[in-house]
Short mmCIF file of C-alpha atoms and ligand atoms in Angstrom, two decimals:
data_model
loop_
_atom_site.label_atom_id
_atom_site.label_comp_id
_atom_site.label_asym_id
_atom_site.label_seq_id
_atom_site.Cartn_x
_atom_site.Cartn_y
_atom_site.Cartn_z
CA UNK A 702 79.67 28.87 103.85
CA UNK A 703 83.42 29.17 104.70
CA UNK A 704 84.44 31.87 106.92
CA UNK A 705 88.12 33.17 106.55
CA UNK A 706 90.06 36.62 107.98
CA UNK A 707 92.53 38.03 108.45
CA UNK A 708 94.29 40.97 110.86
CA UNK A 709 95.87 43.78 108.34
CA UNK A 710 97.32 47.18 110.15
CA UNK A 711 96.97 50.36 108.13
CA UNK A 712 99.10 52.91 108.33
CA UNK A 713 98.50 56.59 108.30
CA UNK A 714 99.80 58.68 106.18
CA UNK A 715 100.00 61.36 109.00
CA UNK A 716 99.58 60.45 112.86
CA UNK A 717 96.24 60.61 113.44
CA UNK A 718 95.37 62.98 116.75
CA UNK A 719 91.87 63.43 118.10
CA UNK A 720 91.32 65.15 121.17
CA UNK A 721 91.63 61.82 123.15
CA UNK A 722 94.50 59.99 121.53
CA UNK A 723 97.18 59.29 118.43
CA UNK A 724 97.72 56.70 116.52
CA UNK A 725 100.44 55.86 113.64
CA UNK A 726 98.39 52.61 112.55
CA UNK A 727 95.36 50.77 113.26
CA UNK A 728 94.07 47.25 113.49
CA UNK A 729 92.00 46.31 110.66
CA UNK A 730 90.13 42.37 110.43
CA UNK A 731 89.15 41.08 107.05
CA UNK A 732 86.62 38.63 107.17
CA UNK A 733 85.74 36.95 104.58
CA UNK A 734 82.86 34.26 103.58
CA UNK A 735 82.75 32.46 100.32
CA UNK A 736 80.30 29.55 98.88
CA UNK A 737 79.48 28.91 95.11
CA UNK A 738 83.17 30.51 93.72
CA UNK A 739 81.55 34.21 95.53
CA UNK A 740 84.02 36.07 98.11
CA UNK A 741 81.87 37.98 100.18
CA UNK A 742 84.26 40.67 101.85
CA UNK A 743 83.71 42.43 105.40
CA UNK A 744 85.93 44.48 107.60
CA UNK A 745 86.01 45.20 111.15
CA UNK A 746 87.51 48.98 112.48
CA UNK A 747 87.32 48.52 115.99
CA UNK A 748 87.10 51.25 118.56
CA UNK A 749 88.62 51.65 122.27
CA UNK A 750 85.94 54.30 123.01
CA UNK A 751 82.99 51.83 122.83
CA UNK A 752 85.81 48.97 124.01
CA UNK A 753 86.47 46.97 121.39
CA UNK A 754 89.60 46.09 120.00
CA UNK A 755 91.00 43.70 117.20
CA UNK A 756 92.69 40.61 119.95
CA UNK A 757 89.04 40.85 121.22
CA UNK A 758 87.14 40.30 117.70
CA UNK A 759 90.05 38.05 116.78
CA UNK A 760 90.05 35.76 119.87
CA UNK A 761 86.42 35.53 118.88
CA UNK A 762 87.01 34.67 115.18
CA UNK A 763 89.16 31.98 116.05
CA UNK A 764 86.77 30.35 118.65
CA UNK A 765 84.74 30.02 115.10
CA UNK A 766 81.23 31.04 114.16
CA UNK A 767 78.03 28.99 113.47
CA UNK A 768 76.69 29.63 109.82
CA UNK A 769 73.15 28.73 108.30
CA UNK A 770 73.31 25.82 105.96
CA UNK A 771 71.40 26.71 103.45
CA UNK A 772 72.26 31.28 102.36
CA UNK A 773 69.05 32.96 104.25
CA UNK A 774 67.92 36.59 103.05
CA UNK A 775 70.49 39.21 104.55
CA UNK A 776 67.76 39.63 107.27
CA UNK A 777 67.55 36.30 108.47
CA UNK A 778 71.26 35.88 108.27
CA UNK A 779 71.71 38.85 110.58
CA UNK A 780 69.42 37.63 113.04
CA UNK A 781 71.24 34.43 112.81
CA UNK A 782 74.84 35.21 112.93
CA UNK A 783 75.50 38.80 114.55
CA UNK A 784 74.06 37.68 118.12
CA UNK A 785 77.21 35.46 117.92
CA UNK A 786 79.76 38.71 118.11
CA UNK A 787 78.85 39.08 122.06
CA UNK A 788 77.71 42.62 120.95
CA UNK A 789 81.21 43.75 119.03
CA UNK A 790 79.61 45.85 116.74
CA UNK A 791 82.75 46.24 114.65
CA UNK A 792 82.74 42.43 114.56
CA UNK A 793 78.78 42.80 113.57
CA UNK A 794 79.51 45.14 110.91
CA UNK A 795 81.98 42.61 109.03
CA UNK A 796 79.57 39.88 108.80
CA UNK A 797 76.90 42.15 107.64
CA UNK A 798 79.22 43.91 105.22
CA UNK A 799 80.71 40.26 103.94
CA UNK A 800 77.34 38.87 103.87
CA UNK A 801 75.77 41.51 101.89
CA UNK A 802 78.68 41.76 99.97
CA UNK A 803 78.19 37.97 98.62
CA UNK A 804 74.20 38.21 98.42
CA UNK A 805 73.97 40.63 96.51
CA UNK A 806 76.91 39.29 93.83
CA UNK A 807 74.42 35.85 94.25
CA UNK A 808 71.71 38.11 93.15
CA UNK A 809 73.31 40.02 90.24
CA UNK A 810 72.93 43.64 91.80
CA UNK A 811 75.27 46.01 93.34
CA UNK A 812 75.11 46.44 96.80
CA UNK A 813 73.65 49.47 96.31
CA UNK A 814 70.18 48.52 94.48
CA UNK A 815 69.70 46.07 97.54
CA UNK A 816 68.53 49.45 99.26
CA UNK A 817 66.97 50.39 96.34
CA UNK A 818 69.70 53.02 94.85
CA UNK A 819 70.08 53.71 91.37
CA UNK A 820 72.50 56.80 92.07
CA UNK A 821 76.05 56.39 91.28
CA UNK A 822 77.26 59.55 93.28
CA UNK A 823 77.23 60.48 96.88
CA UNK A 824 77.84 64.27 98.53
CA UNK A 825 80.97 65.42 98.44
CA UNK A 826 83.47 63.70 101.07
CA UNK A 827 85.15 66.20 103.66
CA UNK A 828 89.15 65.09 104.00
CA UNK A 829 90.30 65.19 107.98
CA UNK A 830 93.18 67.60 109.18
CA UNK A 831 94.27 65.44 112.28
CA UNK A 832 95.74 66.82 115.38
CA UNK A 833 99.56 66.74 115.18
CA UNK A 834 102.26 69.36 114.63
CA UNK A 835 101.35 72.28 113.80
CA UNK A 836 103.94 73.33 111.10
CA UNK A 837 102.56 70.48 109.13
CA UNK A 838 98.92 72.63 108.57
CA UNK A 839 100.48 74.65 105.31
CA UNK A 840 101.63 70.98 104.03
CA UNK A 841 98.56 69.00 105.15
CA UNK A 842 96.42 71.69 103.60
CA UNK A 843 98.23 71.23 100.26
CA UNK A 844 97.24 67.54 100.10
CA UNK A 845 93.75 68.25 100.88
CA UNK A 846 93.65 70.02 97.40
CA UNK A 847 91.22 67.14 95.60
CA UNK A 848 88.60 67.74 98.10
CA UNK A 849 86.03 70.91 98.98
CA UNK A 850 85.69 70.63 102.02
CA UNK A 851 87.91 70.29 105.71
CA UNK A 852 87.13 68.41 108.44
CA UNK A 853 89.25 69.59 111.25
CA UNK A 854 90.00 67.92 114.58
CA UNK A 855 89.69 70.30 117.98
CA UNK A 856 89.41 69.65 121.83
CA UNK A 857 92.98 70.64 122.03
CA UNK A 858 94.67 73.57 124.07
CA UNK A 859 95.28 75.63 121.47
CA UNK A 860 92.15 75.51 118.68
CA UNK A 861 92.35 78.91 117.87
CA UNK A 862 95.88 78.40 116.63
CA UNK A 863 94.73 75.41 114.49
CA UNK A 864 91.95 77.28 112.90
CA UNK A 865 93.90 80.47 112.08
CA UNK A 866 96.50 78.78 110.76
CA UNK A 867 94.11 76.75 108.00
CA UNK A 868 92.41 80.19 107.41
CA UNK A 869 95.89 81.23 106.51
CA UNK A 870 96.06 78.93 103.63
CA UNK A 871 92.34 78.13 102.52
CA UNK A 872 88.77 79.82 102.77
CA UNK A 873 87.32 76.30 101.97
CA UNK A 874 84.26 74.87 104.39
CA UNK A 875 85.64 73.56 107.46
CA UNK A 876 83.72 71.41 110.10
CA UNK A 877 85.31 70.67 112.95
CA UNK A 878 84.95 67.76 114.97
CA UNK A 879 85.56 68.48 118.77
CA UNK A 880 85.30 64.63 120.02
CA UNK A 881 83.84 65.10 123.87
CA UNK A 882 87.06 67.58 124.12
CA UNK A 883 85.17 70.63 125.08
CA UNK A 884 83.18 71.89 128.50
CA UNK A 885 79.61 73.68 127.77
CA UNK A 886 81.41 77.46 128.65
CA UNK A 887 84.64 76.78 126.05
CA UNK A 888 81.69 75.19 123.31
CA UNK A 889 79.61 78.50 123.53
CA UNK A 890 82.66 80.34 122.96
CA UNK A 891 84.17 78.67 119.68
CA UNK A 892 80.44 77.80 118.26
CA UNK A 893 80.16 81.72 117.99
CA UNK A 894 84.00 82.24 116.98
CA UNK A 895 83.95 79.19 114.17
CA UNK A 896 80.60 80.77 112.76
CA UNK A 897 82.54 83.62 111.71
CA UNK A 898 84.89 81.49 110.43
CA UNK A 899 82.94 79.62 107.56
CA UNK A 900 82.47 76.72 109.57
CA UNK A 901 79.59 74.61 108.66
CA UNK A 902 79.01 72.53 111.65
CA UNK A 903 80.48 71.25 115.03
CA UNK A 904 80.62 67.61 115.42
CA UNK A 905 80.39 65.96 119.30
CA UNK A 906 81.37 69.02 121.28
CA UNK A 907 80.51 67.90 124.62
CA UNK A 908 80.94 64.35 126.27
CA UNK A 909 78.52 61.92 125.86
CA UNK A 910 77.25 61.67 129.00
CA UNK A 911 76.48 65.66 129.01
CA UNK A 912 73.26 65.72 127.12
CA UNK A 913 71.26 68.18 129.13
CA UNK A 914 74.57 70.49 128.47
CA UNK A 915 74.41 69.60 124.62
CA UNK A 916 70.41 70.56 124.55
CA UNK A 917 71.52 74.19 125.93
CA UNK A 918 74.12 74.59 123.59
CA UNK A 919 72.12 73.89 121.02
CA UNK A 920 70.31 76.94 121.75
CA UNK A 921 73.16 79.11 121.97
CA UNK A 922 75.23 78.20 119.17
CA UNK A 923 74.89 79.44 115.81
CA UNK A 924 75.64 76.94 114.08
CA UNK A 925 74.55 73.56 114.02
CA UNK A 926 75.85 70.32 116.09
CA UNK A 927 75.79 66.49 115.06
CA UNK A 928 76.18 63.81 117.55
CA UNK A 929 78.84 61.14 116.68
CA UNK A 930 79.81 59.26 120.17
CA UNK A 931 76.09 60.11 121.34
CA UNK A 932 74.80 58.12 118.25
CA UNK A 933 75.43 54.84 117.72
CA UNK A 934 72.24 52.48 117.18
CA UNK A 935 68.75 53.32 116.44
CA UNK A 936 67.81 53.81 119.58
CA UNK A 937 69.96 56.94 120.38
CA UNK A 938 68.17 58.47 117.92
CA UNK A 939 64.64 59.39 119.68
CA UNK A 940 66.63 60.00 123.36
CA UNK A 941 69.05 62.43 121.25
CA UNK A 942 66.87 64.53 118.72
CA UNK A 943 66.28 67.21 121.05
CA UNK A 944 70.19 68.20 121.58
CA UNK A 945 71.79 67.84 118.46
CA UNK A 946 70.60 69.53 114.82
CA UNK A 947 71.96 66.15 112.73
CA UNK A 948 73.55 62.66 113.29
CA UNK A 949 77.14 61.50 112.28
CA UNK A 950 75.85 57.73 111.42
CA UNK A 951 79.43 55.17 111.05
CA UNK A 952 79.16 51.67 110.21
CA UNK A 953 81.85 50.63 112.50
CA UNK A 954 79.30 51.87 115.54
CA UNK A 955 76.02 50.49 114.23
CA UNK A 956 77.25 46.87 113.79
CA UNK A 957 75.00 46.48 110.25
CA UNK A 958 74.48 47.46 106.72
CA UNK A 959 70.53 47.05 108.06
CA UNK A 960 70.32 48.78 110.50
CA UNK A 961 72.44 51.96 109.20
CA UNK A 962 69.55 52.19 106.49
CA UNK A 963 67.11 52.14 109.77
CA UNK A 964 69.09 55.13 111.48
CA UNK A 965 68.96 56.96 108.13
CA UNK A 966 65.21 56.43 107.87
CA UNK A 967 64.69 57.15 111.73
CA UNK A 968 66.97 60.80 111.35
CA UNK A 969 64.77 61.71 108.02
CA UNK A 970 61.52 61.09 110.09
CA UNK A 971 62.74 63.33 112.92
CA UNK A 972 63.97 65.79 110.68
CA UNK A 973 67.94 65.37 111.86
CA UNK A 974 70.83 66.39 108.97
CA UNK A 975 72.40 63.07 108.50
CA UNK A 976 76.49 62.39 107.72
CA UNK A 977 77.57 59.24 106.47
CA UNK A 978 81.61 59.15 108.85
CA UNK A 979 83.77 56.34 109.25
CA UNK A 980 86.88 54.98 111.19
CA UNK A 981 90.32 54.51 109.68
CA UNK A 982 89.68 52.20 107.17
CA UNK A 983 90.15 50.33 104.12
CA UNK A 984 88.29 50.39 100.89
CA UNK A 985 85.82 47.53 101.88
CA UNK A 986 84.64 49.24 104.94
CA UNK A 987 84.36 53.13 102.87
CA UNK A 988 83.14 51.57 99.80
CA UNK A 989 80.34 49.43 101.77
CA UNK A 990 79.54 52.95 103.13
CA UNK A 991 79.94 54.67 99.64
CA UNK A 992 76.83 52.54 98.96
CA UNK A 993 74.83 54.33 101.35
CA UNK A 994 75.85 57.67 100.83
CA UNK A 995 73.43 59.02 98.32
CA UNK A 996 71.02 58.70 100.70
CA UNK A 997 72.57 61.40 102.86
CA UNK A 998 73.14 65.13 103.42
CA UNK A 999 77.02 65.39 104.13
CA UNK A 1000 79.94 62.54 103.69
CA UNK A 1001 83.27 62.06 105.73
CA UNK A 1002 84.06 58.89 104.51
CA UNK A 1003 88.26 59.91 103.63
CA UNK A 1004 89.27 56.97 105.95
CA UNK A 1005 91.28 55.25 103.35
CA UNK A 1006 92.48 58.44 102.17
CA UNK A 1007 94.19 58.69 105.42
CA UNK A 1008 95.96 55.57 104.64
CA UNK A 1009 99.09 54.56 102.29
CA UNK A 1010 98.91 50.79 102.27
CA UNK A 1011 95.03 50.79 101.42
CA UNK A 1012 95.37 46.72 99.97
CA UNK A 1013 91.94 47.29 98.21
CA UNK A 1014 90.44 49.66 95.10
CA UNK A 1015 86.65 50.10 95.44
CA UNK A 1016 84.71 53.73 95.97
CA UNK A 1017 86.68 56.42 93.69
CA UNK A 1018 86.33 60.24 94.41
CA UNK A 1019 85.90 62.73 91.52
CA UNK A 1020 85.54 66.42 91.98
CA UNK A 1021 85.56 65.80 95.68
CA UNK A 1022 82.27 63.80 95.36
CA UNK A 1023 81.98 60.15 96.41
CA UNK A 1024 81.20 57.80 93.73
CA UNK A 1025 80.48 54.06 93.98
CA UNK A 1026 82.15 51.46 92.06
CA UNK A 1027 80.39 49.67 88.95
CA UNK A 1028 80.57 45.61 89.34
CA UNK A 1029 77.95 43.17 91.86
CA UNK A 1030 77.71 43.77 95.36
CA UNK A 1031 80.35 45.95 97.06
CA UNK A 1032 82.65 46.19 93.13
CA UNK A 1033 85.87 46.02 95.16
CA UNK A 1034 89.24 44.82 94.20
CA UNK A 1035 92.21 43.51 95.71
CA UNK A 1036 95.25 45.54 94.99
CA UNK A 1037 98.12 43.39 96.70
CA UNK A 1038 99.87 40.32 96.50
CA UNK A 1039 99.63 40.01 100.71
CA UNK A 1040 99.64 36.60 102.01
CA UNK A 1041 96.03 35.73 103.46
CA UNK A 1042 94.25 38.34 101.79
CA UNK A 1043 91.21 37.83 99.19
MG1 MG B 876 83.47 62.35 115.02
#
């Protein structure tokens, strides 16, 4: 199997502000692994809250990986390959994404059947209102017209602002997504304001590390919470139920296609709303989720939405709803004449 990849920054359409930083572009890797005339494509979003970062998976590329001879199931290549990323789970997720990516156009399937979907549609995607200047809200809201619902980015000092000026321009669904940016006392407060405000849900309100605080919020808030930086792997799911009324579940943070079908299995047993979310990303990392989605409750996958040099044309949306591409294994395509990319 021969690996290639390649570094390709995105650029937003919009700076992108959460409550803990901007950014005007991001790193993306493309890896890619091909045998037998198949391209198998992956791509790594990497993350500098869980420490990763694109030099660090690309320093690691370039010190090569060890591959199977002979293809192994998905499974087995996992097991075999993705202890080699030195726990990078961005790095993970592109060989799982690539890999799966080529199996499955070996097999004949789409991606999706692999996980035994017949479903062509997901939920309906929510589109992000970043932070940035606020005189943009009236335009940024105008470009969210294609899609039902908001997802709006808080933790700032002025949230009330942000929200009142949306409400100025739209009554559609908002959910807001506070990103660690709030302390319990300010989370009680807007959990009861942005009830009355048709917002759905709150995403990560509190830090991490405050779980205890979370678990008591839960029980004041009216409406409900999902974890996103408290839930990354399986694992967080069990130590997390109890604070939290669903799970924001992102490739990018679970390191494989796998073990994202584990975490939606786990969150369905423990009775946890799930959301499919991403990173800023291309089309191979949303359409790889897009495969998932109609296994969940809520989608935010508008990540290459976000973008204007998206180089690839995979998972479409229609009537706001996410729906996955017809062709084997992920049904992407390349949409640019770029140097180095497949
Ligand atoms: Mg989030």
């Amino acid at each position: 199997m021969e690996l290639s990849f390649t570094q390709y920054n995105v650029r937003c359409t919009h700076p992108f502000g959460i409550s803990r930083n901007t950014h005007e572009t991001y790193p993306e890797i493309f890896v890619y692994l091909e045998q037998d005339g198949i391209i198998g494509r992956g791509e790594a979003s990497p993350s500098d809250r869980y420490g990763e970062s694109a030099d660090l998976i690309m320093s690691k590329l370039e010190k090569g990986i060890k591959f199977p001879v002979d293809p192994l199931s998905p499974e087995k290549f996992e097991a075999n390959v993705l202890p080699q990323c030195n726990g990078i789970k961005a790095m993970e997720m592109a060989f799982s994404m690539a890999y799966l990516d080529w199996w499955t156009q070996k097999e004949g399937m789409a991606m999706k059947n692999f996980f035994g979907i017949d479903d062509k549609k997901g939920p309906q995607t929510s589109f992000t209102i970043a932070i940035g200047n606020i005189n943009l809200i009236p335009q940024k809201v105008k470009e969210t017209e294609p899609y039902n619902i908001l997802k709006v980015k808080l933790g700032t000092d002025h949230d009330y602002e942000i929200i009142n000026a949306i409400r100025a321009e739209t009554d559609k669904v908002i959910r807001v997504d506070a990103n660690e940016g709030w302390n319990l006392e300010t989370a009680v407060e807007m959990c009861k304001w942005l009830a009355d405000q048709n917002v759905e849900y709150v995403e990560q309100p509190l830090l991490a590390e405050n779980i205890a605080e979370t678990a008591e919020l839960k029980k004041r808030s009216p409406i409900p919470l999902f974890a996103d930086e408290n839930c990354i792997i399986p694992d967080n799911i069990p130590e997390i139920a109890h604070a939290f009324d669903g799970i924001n579940i992102k490739l990018m943070k679970c390191g494989s296609m796998l073990k994202a079908k584990e975490m939606i299995e786990m969150a369905r047993e423990l009775d946890l709303s799930i959301m499919l979310g991403c990173m800023i990303e291309s089309s191979i990392g949303i359409t790889a989720a897009a495969h998932l989605s109609p296994l969940v409750d809520h989608a935010d996958l508008d990540g290459h939405l976000l973008i204007d040099n998206d180089p690839y044309i995979g998972v479409r949306i229609e009537d706001g709803r996410v729906v996955i591409p017809d062709g084997l294994g992920l049904g992407i395509e390349l949409d640019s004449d770029q140097p180095g990319l497949k």
